[in-house]
Amino acid sequence: NIFINRPRETRYFYQDLDRRGARLTGAERYTVTFKETPPVNGFWSITLYNKHHFFTPNDINRFSLGTKSKGLRYEADGSLIIYVQNERPDADKVSNWLPAPAEEFSLFIRAYWPLPPIQEGRWTPPPVVPV
C-alpha cells in the first residue's frame, strides 16, 4: 500500500485480545501498563476502535492517548497506566481513561519515528490486562 509509512518512519501494533486470549469488550475493564512508553523520536499514541474499526462517541470525546495528551498521570516509578473500560473510572483515573464501547473493540499503538528498541523488536507493547 503506497499510503503506509515505511517501518523506519512508523511502527503499528494491533491488539484485539487480552492477556488471557479473550476478545476485548466493553463488558470488561482493562489496564495497559507501560513500564516504558514507546521509544520514539516523534510521538506515540494508543487508539481505540470499535468492532467496525471506527471511533465510538463517548462522554469525553476521547479516542486516543499518548505523547500529545495533556495531563497524563504517571506513577511514582515512572510507569503509565491506561484504563480501558466502558464505565467512567474514579476521578483520579479519568486523565488516563480510554473510553471503550459496550461491545467488542481493538487497540492500536502507533510509534512515529521509532528508535532502535522498536525497530529491532526489543520493545513490544505491554499486555492488555483484565481488572
Coordinates of N, CA, C and O in Angstrom, one line a residue:
N1 N 0.9 -1.2 0.0 CA 0.0 0.0 0.0 C 0.9 1.2 0.0 O 1.7 1.4 0.9
I2 N 0.7 2.1 -1.0 CA 1.6 3.3 -1.1 C 1.3 4.3 0.0 O 2.0 5.2 0.2
F3 N 0.2 4.2 0.7 CA -0.2 5.1 1.8 C 0.2 4.8 3.2 O -0.1 5.4 4.1
I4 N 1.0 3.7 3.3 CA 1.5 3.3 4.6 C 3.0 3.7 4.8 O 3.7 3.6 3.8
N5 N 3.3 4.3 5.9 CA 4.6 4.7 6.2 C 5.6 3.5 6.2 O 5.2 2.4 6.5
R6 N 6.8 3.8 5.9 CA 7.9 2.8 6.0 C 8.1 2.4 7.4 O 8.0 3.3 8.3
P7 N 8.6 1.2 7.7 CA 8.9 0.8 9.1 C 9.8 1.7 9.9 O 9.7 1.8 11.1
R8 N 10.8 2.3 9.2 CA 11.7 3.2 9.9 C 11.0 4.5 10.3 O 11.5 5.3 11.1
E9 N 9.8 4.8 9.6 CA 9.0 6.0 9.9 C 8.0 5.8 11.0 O 7.8 6.6 11.8
T10 N 7.3 4.7 10.9 CA 6.2 4.4 11.8 C 6.1 2.9 12.0 O 6.2 2.1 11.1
R11 N 5.8 2.5 13.3 CA 5.5 1.1 13.6 C 4.1 1.0 14.2 O 3.7 1.9 15.0
Y12 N 3.4 0.0 13.8 CA 2.0 -0.1 14.2 C 1.9 -1.4 15.0 O 2.4 -2.5 14.6
F13 N 1.2 -1.4 16.1 CA 0.9 -2.6 16.9 C -0.6 -2.7 17.1 O -1.2 -1.8 17.6
Y14 N -1.2 -3.8 16.8 CA -2.6 -4.1 16.8 C -2.9 -5.1 17.9 O -2.2 -6.1 18.0
Q15 N -4.0 -4.9 18.6 CA -4.4 -5.9 19.6 C -5.9 -5.9 19.8 O -6.5 -4.9 20.0
D16 N -6.5 -7.1 19.7 CA -7.9 -7.2 20.0 C -8.2 -8.3 21.0 O -9.3 -8.7 21.2
L17 N -7.1 -8.8 21.6 CA -7.2 -9.9 22.6 C -6.6 -9.4 23.9 O -5.6 -8.7 23.9
D18 N -7.1 -9.8 25.1 CA -6.5 -9.5 26.3 C -5.4 -10.5 26.6 O -5.2 -11.5 25.8
R19 N -4.8 -10.4 27.8 CA -3.7 -11.3 28.2 C -4.1 -12.7 28.2 O -3.2 -13.6 27.9
R20 N -5.3 -13.0 28.5 CA -5.8 -14.4 28.5 C -6.2 -15.0 27.2 O -6.5 -16.2 27.0
G21 N -6.2 -14.1 26.1 CA -6.6 -14.5 24.8 C -8.1 -14.3 24.5 O -8.5 -14.7 23.5
A22 N -8.8 -13.6 25.4 CA -10.2 -13.3 25.2 C -10.3 -12.0 24.4 O -9.5 -11.1 24.5
R23 N -11.4 -11.9 23.6 CA -11.7 -10.7 22.8 C -11.9 -9.5 23.7 O -12.6 -9.6 24.7
L24 N -11.4 -8.4 23.4 CA -11.6 -7.2 24.1 C -13.0 -6.7 23.9 O -13.6 -6.7 22.8
T25 N -13.7 -6.4 25.1 CA -15.1 -6.0 25.1 C -15.3 -5.0 26.2 O -14.7 -5.1 27.2
G26 N -16.2 -4.1 25.9 CA -16.6 -3.1 26.9 C -17.3 -3.7 28.2 O -17.5 -3.0 29.2
A27 N -17.6 -4.9 28.1 CA -18.2 -5.6 29.3 C -17.2 -5.8 30.4 O -17.5 -6.1 31.5
E28 N -15.9 -5.7 30.0 CA -14.8 -5.9 30.9 C -14.1 -4.5 31.2 O -14.3 -3.6 30.4
R29 N -13.2 -4.5 32.2 CA -12.3 -3.4 32.4 C -10.9 -3.9 32.3 O -10.6 -5.0 32.7
Y30 N -10.0 -3.0 31.7 CA -8.7 -3.4 31.4 C -7.7 -2.3 31.8 O -8.0 -1.1 31.9
T31 N -6.4 -2.7 32.0 CA -5.3 -1.8 32.2 C -4.3 -2.2 31.1 O -4.1 -3.3 30.8
V32 N -3.6 -1.1 30.7 CA -2.4 -1.3 29.8 C -1.3 -0.5 30.5 O -1.4 0.7 30.6
T33 N -0.3 -1.2 31.1 CA 0.7 -0.5 31.9 C 2.0 -0.5 31.1 O 2.6 -1.5 30.9
F34 N 2.4 0.7 30.8 CA 3.7 0.9 30.1 C 4.7 1.2 31.1 O 4.8 2.2 31.8
K35 N 5.6 0.2 31.3 CA 6.8 0.4 32.2 C 7.7 1.4 31.5 O 8.4 2.2 32.1
E36 N 7.7 1.3 30.1 CA 8.4 2.2 29.3 C 7.5 2.6 28.1 O 7.0 1.7 27.4
T37 N 7.2 3.8 27.9 CA 6.3 4.2 26.8 C 7.1 3.9 25.5 O 8.4 3.8 25.5
P38 N 6.4 3.8 24.4 CA 7.1 3.5 23.1 C 8.3 4.5 22.9 O 8.1 5.7 22.9
P39 N 9.5 3.9 22.7 CA 10.7 4.8 22.5 C 10.7 5.3 21.1 O 10.9 4.6 20.1
V40 N 10.5 6.6 20.9 CA 10.3 7.3 19.6 C 11.0 8.6 19.7 O 11.2 9.2 20.7
N41 N 11.4 9.1 18.5 CA 11.9 10.4 18.3 C 10.7 11.4 18.0 O 10.8 12.6 18.2
G42 N 9.6 10.8 17.5 CA 8.5 11.6 17.2 C 7.4 11.5 18.3 O 7.7 12.0 19.4
F43 N 6.3 10.9 18.0 CA 5.3 10.7 19.1 C 4.7 9.3 19.0 O 4.9 8.6 18.0
W44 N 3.9 9.0 20.0 CA 3.2 7.7 20.0 C 1.8 7.9 20.5 O 1.5 8.9 21.1
S45 N 0.9 7.0 20.2 CA -0.4 7.0 20.6 C -1.0 5.6 20.7 O -0.5 4.7 20.1
I46 N -2.0 5.5 21.6 CA -2.8 4.3 21.7 C -4.2 4.7 21.4 O -4.7 5.6 22.0
T47 N -4.8 4.1 20.4 CA -6.1 4.5 19.9 C -7.1 3.3 20.0 O -6.7 2.2 19.7
L48 N -8.3 3.6 20.3 CA -9.4 2.6 20.4 C -10.3 2.7 19.3 O -10.8 3.8 19.0
Y49 N -10.6 1.5 18.6 CA -11.6 1.5 17.5 C -12.6 0.4 17.9 O -12.3 -0.6 18.5
N50 N -13.9 0.7 17.5 CA -14.9 -0.3 17.7 C -14.8 -1.5 16.8 O -13.9 -1.5 16.0
K51 N -15.8 -2.4 16.9 CA -15.7 -3.6 16.1 C -15.7 -3.4 14.6 O -15.4 -4.2 13.8
H52 N -16.2 -2.2 14.2 CA -16.2 -1.8 12.8 C -15.0 -1.0 12.3 O -15.0 -0.4 11.3
H53 N -14.1 -0.8 13.3 CA -12.8 0.0 13.1 C -13.1 1.5 12.9 O -12.4 2.1 12.1
F54 N -14.1 1.9 13.7 CA -14.4 3.4 13.7 C -14.3 3.8 15.2 O -14.3 3.0 16.1
F55 N -14.3 5.1 15.4 CA -14.4 5.7 16.7 C -15.8 5.5 17.2 O -16.8 5.6 16.4
T56 N -16.0 5.3 18.5 CA -17.3 5.3 19.1 C -17.5 6.6 19.9 O -16.6 6.9 20.8
P57 N -18.6 7.3 19.7 CA -18.8 8.5 20.6 C -18.7 8.2 22.0 O -19.2 7.1 22.5
N58 N -18.2 9.1 22.8 CA -18.1 8.9 24.3 C -18.2 10.3 25.0 O -18.1 11.3 24.3
D59 N -18.5 10.3 26.2 CA -18.8 11.5 27.0 C -17.7 12.5 27.0 O -17.9 13.7 27.2
I60 N -16.5 12.1 26.9 CA -15.3 13.0 27.0 C -14.7 13.2 25.6 O -13.6 13.9 25.5
N61 N -15.3 12.7 24.6 CA -14.8 12.9 23.2 C -13.3 12.5 23.1 O -12.5 13.2 22.5
R62 N -12.9 11.4 23.7 CA -11.5 10.9 23.6 C -11.5 9.6 22.9 O -12.2 8.7 23.3
F63 N -10.5 9.5 22.0 CA -10.4 8.3 21.2 C -9.0 7.7 21.3 O -8.7 6.6 20.8
S64 N -8.0 8.5 21.8 CA -6.7 8.0 21.9 C -6.0 8.8 23.0 O -6.5 9.8 23.5
L65 N -4.9 8.2 23.5 CA -4.0 8.8 24.5 C -2.6 8.7 24.0 O -2.3 7.7 23.2
G66 N -1.7 9.5 24.4 CA -0.3 9.4 24.0 C 0.5 10.6 24.3 O 0.2 11.4 25.2
T67 N 1.6 10.8 23.6 CA 2.6 11.9 23.7 C 1.9 13.2 23.8 O 2.2 14.1 24.6
K68 N 0.9 13.4 22.9 CA 0.2 14.7 22.8 C -0.9 14.9 23.8 O -1.5 16.0 23.8
S69 N -1.2 13.9 24.6 CA -2.2 14.1 25.6 C -1.8 14.9 26.8 O -0.7 14.6 27.4
K70 N -2.5 15.9 27.1 CA -2.2 16.8 28.3 C -2.7 16.2 29.5 O -3.9 15.6 29.5
G71 N -2.0 16.2 30.6 CA -2.5 15.8 31.9 C -2.4 14.3 32.2 O -3.0 13.8 33.2
L72 N -1.7 13.5 31.4 CA -1.5 12.1 31.7 C -0.8 12.0 33.1 O 0.1 12.8 33.4
R73 N -1.3 11.1 33.9 CA -0.7 10.9 35.2 C 0.2 9.7 35.3 O -0.2 8.5 35.0
Y74 N 1.5 9.9 35.6 CA 2.4 8.8 35.6 C 2.6 8.4 37.1 O 2.4 9.2 38.0
E75 N 2.9 7.1 37.3 CA 3.1 6.5 38.6 C 4.4 7.0 39.2 O 5.3 7.4 38.5
A76 N 4.6 6.8 40.5 CA 5.9 7.2 41.2 C 7.1 6.5 40.5 O 8.2 7.1 40.5
D77 N 6.9 5.3 40.0 CA 8.0 4.6 39.4 C 8.2 5.0 37.9 O 9.1 4.4 37.2
G78 N 7.5 5.9 37.4 CA 7.6 6.4 36.0 C 6.7 5.6 35.0 O 6.7 6.0 33.9
S79 N 6.0 4.6 35.5 CA 5.1 3.8 34.6 C 3.9 4.6 34.3 O 3.5 5.6 35.0
L80 N 3.2 4.2 33.2 CA 2.0 4.9 32.8 C 0.9 3.8 32.7 O 1.0 2.9 31.9
I81 N -0.2 4.0 33.4 CA -1.3 3.0 33.4 C -2.4 3.7 32.6 O -2.9 4.7 33.0
I82 N -2.9 3.0 31.6 CA -4.0 3.4 30.8 C -5.2 2.5 31.2 O -5.1 1.3 31.3
Y83 N -6.3 3.2 31.5 CA -7.5 2.5 31.9 C -8.5 2.4 30.7 O -8.9 3.4 30.2
V84 N -8.8 1.2 30.3 CA -9.6 1.0 29.1 C -10.9 0.3 29.6 O -10.8 -0.9 30.0
Q85 N -12.0 1.0 29.5 CA -13.2 0.5 30.0 C -14.4 1.4 29.6 O -14.2 2.5 29.2
N86 N -15.6 0.8 29.6 CA -16.8 1.5 29.2 C -17.2 2.5 30.2 O -17.6 3.6 29.9
E87 N -17.2 2.1 31.5 CA -17.7 3.0 32.5 C -16.6 4.0 33.0 O -15.5 3.6 33.0
R88 N -17.0 5.2 33.3 CA -16.1 6.2 33.8 C -15.4 5.7 35.1 O -16.1 5.3 36.0
P89 N -14.1 5.8 35.1 CA -13.4 5.4 36.3 C -13.5 6.4 37.4 O -14.0 7.5 37.2
D90 N -12.9 6.2 38.6 CA -12.7 7.1 39.6 C -12.1 8.4 39.1 O -11.3 8.3 38.1
A91 N -12.3 9.5 39.7 CA -11.8 10.8 39.3 C -10.3 10.9 39.0 O -9.8 11.5 38.1
D92 N -9.6 10.2 39.9 CA -8.1 10.2 39.8 C -7.6 9.4 38.6 O -6.4 9.5 38.3
K93 N -8.4 8.7 37.9 CA -8.0 7.9 36.8 C -8.5 8.4 35.4 O -8.1 7.9 34.4
V94 N -9.4 9.4 35.5 CA -10.0 9.9 34.2 C -9.0 10.4 33.2 O -9.1 10.2 32.0
S95 N -7.9 11.1 33.7 CA -6.9 11.6 32.8 C -6.2 10.5 32.0 O -5.8 10.7 30.9
N96 N -6.2 9.3 32.5 CA -5.6 8.1 31.8 C -6.7 7.1 31.3 O -6.3 6.0 31.0
W97 N -7.9 7.6 31.1 CA -9.0 6.7 30.7 C -9.2 6.8 29.2 O -9.3 7.9 28.6
L98 N -9.2 5.6 28.6 CA -9.5 5.5 27.2 C -10.9 4.8 27.1 O -11.0 3.6 27.4
P99 N -12.0 5.6 26.9 CA -13.3 5.1 26.9 C -13.6 4.0 25.8 O -13.2 4.2 24.7
A100 N -14.2 2.9 26.3 CA -14.4 1.8 25.4 C -16.0 1.7 25.1 O -16.8 2.0 26.0
P101 N -16.3 1.2 23.9 CA -17.8 1.0 23.7 C -18.2 -0.2 24.5 O -17.4 -1.0 25.0
A102 N -19.5 -0.5 24.5 CA -20.1 -1.6 25.3 C -19.7 -2.9 24.6 O -19.6 -3.9 25.3
E103 N -19.5 -2.9 23.3 CA -19.3 -4.1 22.5 C -17.8 -4.3 22.3 O -16.9 -3.7 23.0
E104 N -17.4 -5.2 21.4 CA -16.0 -5.5 21.1 C -15.3 -4.3 20.6 O -15.9 -3.4 19.9
F105 N -14.0 -4.3 20.8 CA -13.1 -3.2 20.3 C -11.7 -3.7 20.1 O -11.4 -4.8 20.5
S106 N -10.9 -2.8 19.5 CA -9.5 -3.1 19.2 C -8.6 -1.9 19.6 O -9.1 -0.8 19.7
L107 N -7.4 -2.2 19.9 CA -6.4 -1.1 20.3 C -5.3 -1.1 19.3 O -4.8 -2.2 18.8
F108 N -4.9 0.1 18.9 CA -3.7 0.3 18.0 C -2.7 1.2 18.7 O -3.1 2.2 19.3
I109 N -1.5 0.8 18.7 CA -0.4 1.7 19.1 C 0.4 2.1 17.9 O 0.7 1.2 17.1
R110 N 0.6 3.4 17.8 CA 1.4 3.9 16.7 C 2.6 4.5 17.2 O 2.5 5.3 18.2
A111 N 3.7 4.2 16.7 CA 5.0 4.8 17.2 C 5.7 5.5 16.0 O 6.1 4.8 15.0
Y112 N 5.7 6.8 16.0 CA 6.2 7.6 14.9 C 7.7 7.9 15.1 O 8.1 8.4 16.2
W113 N 8.5 7.6 14.1 CA 10.0 7.8 14.1 C 10.5 6.9 15.3 O 11.1 7.4 16.2
P114 N 10.3 5.6 15.2 CA 10.7 4.7 16.2 C 12.2 4.6 16.4 O 13.0 4.6 15.4
L115 N 12.6 4.5 17.6 CA 14.0 4.3 18.0 C 14.4 2.8 17.8 O 13.6 1.9 17.7
P116 N 15.7 2.5 17.9 CA 16.2 1.1 17.7 C 15.5 0.0 18.5 O 15.2 -1.0 18.0
P117 N 15.1 0.3 19.8 CA 14.5 -0.8 20.5 C 13.2 -1.3 19.8 O 12.9 -2.5 19.9
I118 N 12.4 -0.4 19.2 CA 11.3 -0.8 18.4 C 11.7 -1.4 17.1 O 11.2 -2.5 16.8
Q119 N 12.6 -0.7 16.4 CA 13.0 -1.2 15.1 C 13.6 -2.6 15.2 O 13.4 -3.4 14.2
E120 N 14.3 -2.9 16.2 CA 14.9 -4.2 16.4 C 14.1 -5.2 17.2 O 14.6 -6.3 17.4
G121 N 12.9 -4.9 17.5 CA 12.0 -5.8 18.2 C 12.3 -6.0 19.7 O 11.8 -6.9 20.3
R122 N 13.1 -5.1 20.3 CA 13.4 -5.2 21.7 C 12.4 -4.5 22.6 O 12.3 -4.8 23.8
W123 N 11.6 -3.7 22.0 CA 10.4 -3.1 22.8 C 9.2 -3.6 22.1 O 9.0 -3.6 20.9
T124 N 8.3 -4.1 22.9 CA 7.0 -4.6 22.5 C 5.9 -4.0 23.4 O 6.2 -3.7 24.6
P125 N 4.7 -3.9 22.9 CA 3.6 -3.3 23.8 C 3.3 -4.2 25.0 O 3.5 -5.4 24.9
P126 N 2.9 -3.6 26.0 CA 2.5 -4.3 27.2 C 1.2 -5.1 26.9 O 0.4 -4.7 26.0
P127 N 0.9 -6.1 27.7 CA -0.4 -6.8 27.5 C -1.6 -6.0 28.0 O -1.4 -5.0 28.8
V128 N -2.7 -6.3 27.5 CA -4.0 -5.7 27.9 C -4.5 -6.7 29.1 O -4.8 -7.8 28.8
V129 N -4.6 -6.1 30.3 CA -4.8 -7.0 31.4 C -6.2 -6.7 32.0 O -6.6 -5.6 32.3
P130 N -7.1 -7.8 32.1 CA -8.4 -7.6 32.7 C -8.2 -7.3 34.2 O -7.4 -7.8 34.8
V131 N -9.1 -6.4 34.6 CA -9.0 -5.9 36.0 C -10.0 -6.8 36.8 O -11.1 -7.0 36.4

